[in-house]
CSV table of C-alpha atoms in Angstrom, one decimal:
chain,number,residue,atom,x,y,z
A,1363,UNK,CA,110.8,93.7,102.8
A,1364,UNK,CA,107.1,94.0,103.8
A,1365,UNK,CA,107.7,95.8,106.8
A,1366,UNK,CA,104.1,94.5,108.3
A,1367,UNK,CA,103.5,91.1,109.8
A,1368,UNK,CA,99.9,89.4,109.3
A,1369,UNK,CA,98.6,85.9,110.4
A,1370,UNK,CA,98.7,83.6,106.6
A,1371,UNK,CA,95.2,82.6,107.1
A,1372,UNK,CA,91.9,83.2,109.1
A,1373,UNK,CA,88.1,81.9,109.1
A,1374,UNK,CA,85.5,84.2,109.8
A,1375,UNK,CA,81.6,82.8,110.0
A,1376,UNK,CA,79.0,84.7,107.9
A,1377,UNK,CA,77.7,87.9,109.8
A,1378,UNK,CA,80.4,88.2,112.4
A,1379,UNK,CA,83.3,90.7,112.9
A,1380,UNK,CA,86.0,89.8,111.3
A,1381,UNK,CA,89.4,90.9,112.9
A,1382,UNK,CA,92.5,91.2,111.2
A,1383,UNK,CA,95.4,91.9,112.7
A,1384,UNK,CA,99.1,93.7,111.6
A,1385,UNK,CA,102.4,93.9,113.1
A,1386,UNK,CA,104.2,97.2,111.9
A,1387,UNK,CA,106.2,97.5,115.0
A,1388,UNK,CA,109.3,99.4,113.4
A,1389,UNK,CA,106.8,102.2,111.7
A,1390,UNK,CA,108.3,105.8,111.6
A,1391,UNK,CA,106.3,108.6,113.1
A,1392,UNK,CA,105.1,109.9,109.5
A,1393,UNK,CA,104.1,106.5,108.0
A,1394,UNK,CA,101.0,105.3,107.2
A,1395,UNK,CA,99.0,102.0,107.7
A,1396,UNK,CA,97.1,101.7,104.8
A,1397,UNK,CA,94.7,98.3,104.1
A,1398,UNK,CA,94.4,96.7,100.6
A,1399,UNK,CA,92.0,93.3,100.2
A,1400,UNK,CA,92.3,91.4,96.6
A,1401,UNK,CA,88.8,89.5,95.4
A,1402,UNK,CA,90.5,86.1,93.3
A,1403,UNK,CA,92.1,87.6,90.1
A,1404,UNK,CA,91.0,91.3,90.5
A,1405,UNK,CA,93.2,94.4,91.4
A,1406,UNK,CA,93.5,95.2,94.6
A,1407,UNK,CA,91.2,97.4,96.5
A,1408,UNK,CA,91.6,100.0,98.8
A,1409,UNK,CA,90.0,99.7,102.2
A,1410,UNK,CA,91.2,102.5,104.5
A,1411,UNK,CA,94.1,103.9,106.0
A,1412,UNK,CA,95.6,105.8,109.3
A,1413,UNK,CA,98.4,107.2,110.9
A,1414,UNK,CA,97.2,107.5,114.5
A,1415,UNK,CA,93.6,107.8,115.3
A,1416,UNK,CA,90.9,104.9,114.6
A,1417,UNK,CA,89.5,105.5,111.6
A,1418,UNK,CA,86.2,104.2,110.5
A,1419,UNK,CA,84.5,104.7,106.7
A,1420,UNK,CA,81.6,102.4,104.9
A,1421,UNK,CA,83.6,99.2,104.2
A,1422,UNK,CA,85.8,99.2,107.7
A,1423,UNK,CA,87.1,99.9,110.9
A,1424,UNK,CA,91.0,100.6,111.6
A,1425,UNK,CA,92.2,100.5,115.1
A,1426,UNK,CA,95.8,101.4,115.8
A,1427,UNK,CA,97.3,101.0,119.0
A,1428,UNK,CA,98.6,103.9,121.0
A,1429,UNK,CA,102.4,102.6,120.3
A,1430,UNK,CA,101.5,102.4,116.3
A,1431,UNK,CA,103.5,99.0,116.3
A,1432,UNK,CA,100.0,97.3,115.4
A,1433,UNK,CA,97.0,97.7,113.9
A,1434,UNK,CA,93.5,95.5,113.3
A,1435,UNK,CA,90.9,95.8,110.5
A,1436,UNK,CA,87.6,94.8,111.3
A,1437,UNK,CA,85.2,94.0,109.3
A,1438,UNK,CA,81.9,94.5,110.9
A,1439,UNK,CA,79.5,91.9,109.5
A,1440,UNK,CA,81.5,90.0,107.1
A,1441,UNK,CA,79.2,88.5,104.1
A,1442,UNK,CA,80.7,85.8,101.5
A,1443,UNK,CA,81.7,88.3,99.4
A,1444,UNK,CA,84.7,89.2,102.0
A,1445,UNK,CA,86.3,87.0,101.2
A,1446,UNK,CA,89.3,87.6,99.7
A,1447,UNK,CA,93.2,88.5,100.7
A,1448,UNK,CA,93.6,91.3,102.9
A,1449,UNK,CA,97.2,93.5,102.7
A,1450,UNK,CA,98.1,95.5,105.7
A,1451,UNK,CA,101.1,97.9,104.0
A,1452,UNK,CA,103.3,101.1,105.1
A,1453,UNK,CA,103.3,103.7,103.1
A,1454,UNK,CA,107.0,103.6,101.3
A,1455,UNK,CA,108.2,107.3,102.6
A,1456,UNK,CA,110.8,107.7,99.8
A,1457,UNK,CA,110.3,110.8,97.9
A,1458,UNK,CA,107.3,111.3,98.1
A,1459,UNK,CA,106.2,108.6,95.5
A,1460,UNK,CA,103.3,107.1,97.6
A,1461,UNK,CA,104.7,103.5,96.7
A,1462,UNK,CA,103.3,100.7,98.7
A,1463,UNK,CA,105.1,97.9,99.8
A,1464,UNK,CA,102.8,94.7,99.1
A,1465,UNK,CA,103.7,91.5,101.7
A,1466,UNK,CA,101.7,88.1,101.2
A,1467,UNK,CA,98.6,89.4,103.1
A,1468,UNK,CA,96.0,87.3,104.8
A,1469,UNK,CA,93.9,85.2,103.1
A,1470,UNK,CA,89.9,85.6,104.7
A,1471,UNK,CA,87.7,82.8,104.5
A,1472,UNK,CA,83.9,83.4,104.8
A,1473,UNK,CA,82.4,80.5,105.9
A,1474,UNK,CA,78.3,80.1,105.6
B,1244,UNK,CA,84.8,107.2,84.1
B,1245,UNK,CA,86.0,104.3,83.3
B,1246,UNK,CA,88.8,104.4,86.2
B,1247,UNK,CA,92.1,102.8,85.4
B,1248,UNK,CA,91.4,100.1,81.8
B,1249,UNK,CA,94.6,97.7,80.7
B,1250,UNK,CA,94.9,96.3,78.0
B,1251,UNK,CA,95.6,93.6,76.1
B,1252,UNK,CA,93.6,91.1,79.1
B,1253,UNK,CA,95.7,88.1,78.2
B,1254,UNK,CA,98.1,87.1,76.2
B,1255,UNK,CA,100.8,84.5,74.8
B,1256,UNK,CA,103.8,85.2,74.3
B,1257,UNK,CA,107.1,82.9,72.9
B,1258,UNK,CA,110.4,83.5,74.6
B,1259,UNK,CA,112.3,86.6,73.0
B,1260,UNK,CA,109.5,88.0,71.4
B,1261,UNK,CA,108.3,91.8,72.5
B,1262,UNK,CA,105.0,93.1,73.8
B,1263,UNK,CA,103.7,96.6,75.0
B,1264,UNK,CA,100.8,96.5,78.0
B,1265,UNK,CA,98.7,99.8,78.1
B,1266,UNK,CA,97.1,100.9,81.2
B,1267,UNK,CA,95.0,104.3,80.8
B,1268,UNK,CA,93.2,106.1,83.7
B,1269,UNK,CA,90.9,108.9,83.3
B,1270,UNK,CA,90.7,110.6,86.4
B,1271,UNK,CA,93.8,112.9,85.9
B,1272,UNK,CA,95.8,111.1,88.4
B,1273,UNK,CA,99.5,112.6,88.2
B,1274,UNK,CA,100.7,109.1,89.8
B,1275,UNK,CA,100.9,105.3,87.7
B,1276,UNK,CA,102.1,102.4,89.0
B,1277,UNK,CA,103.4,98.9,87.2
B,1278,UNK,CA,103.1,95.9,89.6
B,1279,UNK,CA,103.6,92.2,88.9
B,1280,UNK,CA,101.9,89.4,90.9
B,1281,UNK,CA,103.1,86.0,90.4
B,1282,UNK,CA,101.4,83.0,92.0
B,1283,UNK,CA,100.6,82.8,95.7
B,1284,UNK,CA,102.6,86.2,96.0
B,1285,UNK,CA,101.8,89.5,96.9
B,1286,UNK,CA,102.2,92.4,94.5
B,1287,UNK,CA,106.1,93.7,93.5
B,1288,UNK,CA,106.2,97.2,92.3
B,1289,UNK,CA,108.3,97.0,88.7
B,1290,UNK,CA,108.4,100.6,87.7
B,1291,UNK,CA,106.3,104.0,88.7
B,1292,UNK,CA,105.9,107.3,87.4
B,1293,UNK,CA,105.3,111.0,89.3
B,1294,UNK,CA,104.3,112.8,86.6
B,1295,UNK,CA,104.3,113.1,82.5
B,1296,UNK,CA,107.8,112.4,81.2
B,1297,UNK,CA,108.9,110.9,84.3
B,1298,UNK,CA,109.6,106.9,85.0
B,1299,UNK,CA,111.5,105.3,87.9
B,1300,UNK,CA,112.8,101.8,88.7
B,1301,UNK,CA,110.2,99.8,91.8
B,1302,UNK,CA,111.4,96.9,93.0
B,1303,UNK,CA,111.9,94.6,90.3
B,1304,UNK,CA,112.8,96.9,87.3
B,1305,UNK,CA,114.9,94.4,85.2
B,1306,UNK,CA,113.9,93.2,81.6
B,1307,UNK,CA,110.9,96.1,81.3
B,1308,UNK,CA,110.9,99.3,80.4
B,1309,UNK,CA,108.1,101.7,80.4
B,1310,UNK,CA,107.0,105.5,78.9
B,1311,UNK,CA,104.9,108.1,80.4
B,1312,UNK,CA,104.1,110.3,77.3
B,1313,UNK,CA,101.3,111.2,78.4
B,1314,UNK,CA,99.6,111.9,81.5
B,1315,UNK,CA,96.9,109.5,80.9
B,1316,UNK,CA,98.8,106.2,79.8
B,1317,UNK,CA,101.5,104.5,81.3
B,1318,UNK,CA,103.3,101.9,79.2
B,1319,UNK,CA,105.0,99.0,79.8
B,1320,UNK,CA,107.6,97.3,78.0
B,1321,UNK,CA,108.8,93.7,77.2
B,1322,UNK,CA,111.8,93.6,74.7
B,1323,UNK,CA,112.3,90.6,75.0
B,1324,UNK,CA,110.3,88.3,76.8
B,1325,UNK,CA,111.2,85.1,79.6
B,1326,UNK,CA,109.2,82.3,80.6
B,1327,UNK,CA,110.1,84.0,84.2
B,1328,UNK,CA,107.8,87.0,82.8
B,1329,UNK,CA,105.0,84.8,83.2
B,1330,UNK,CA,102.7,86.8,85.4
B,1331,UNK,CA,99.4,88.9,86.2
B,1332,UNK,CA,100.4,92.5,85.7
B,1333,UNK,CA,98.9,95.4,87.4
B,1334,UNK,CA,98.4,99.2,86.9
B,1335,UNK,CA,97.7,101.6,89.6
B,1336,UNK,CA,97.2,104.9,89.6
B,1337,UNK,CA,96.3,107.7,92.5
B,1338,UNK,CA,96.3,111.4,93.2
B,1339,UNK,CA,99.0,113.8,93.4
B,1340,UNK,CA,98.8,115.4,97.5
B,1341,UNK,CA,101.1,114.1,100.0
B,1342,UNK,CA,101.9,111.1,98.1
B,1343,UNK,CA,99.2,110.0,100.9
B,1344,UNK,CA,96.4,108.9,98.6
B,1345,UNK,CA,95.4,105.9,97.8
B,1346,UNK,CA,95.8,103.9,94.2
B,1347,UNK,CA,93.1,102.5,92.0
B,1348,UNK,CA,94.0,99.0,90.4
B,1349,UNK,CA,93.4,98.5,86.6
B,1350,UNK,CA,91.9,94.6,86.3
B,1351,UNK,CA,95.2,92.9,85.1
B,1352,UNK,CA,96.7,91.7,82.2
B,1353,UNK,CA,97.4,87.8,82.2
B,1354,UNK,CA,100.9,87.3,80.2
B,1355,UNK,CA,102.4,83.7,79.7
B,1356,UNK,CA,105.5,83.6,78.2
B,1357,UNK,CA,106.8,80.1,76.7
């Protein structure tokens, strides 16, 4: 059980925002939304993560709503190279293991 | 700093035989993860370890078995291998804080089991 809801698929034309959205809408007060994106056949890589406030850092943007039930990632100018799946995960709170909970993402297309 | 290294990057496997994947990570991380993706899939956690010595069962524990001897290597273990074991495994490792921190992915190891 992902725990997070995210559209399959989007399109996104070169140079534009990108905007990904995430349901988390039954996340407990002390959980985390962290972001993940996979490049085809590499490990994951980790993007950026918050628990209440927006949160910005040199790859993205994270805005959480005031409810924490959702979240978007935005990618400011998106290049080719963006493309890839995006995971929008809750941090496991179970003993303190930091274990992330992986769902099917969304898959970002880059389009020239 | 090489980060988190796995090795072998592919192999084949026949069905029963045994195989050991080793992930390494040199940036002291207390954390190390095992993770399976199969086609189209996200990731599924198979086993993870707090510390050195210590292993516990993720998601999808069954038919592997892993070693954390030492601090720097995480093991994992196929006794006896399945066609279902067909997969892309991943390593992870992160920081010991809150448990807050986030993991750093090894480049997979590509197993197909016949």
């Amino acid at each position: 059980d992902a725990k997070t809801t995210q559209p399959t698929s989007m399109d996104c034309a070169e140079g534009r925002a990108a905007n990904l959205p995430c349901n988390h809408s039954t996340i407990s007060g002390n959980e985390y939304v962290y972001w993940y994106r996979q490049i085809h056949s590499q490990g994951p890589q980790y993007i950026i993560h918050g628990l209440k406030n927006n949160e910005t850092n040199e790859m993205a943007s994270l805005i959480i709503t005031e409810d924490r039930k959702s979240s978007t990632l935005i990618l400011p100018h998106a290049t080719l190279r963006d493309t890839a799946v995006y995971y929008c995960m809750r941090e496991s709170h179970s003993g303190n293991t930091g274990k992330l909970i992986f769902g099917q993402g969304t898959t970002l297309q880059v389009k020239p | 700093n090489a980060g988190v290294t796995q090795t072998p990057k592919f192999r084949v496997l026949k069905t029963g035989q045994s195989m050991t994947l080793l992930c390494a990570q040199d940036m002291n991380h207390e954390y190390m993860y095992w993770y399976r993706q199969d086609p189209g899939m996200g990731l599924r956690l198979i086993h993870y370890s707090v510390g050195e010595g210590t292993t516990a069962k993720g998601e999808v524990p069954d038919g592997y078995n892993v070693s954390r001897l030492k601090k720097q290597n995480f093991l994992l273990g196929l006794e006896s291998a399945a066609p279902s074991q067909t997969s892309v495994y991943f390593c992870a490792s992160s920081p010991w804080t809150s448990g807050r921190e986030t993991q750093y992915f090894g480049p997979g190891t590509r197993l197909l089991v016949l």
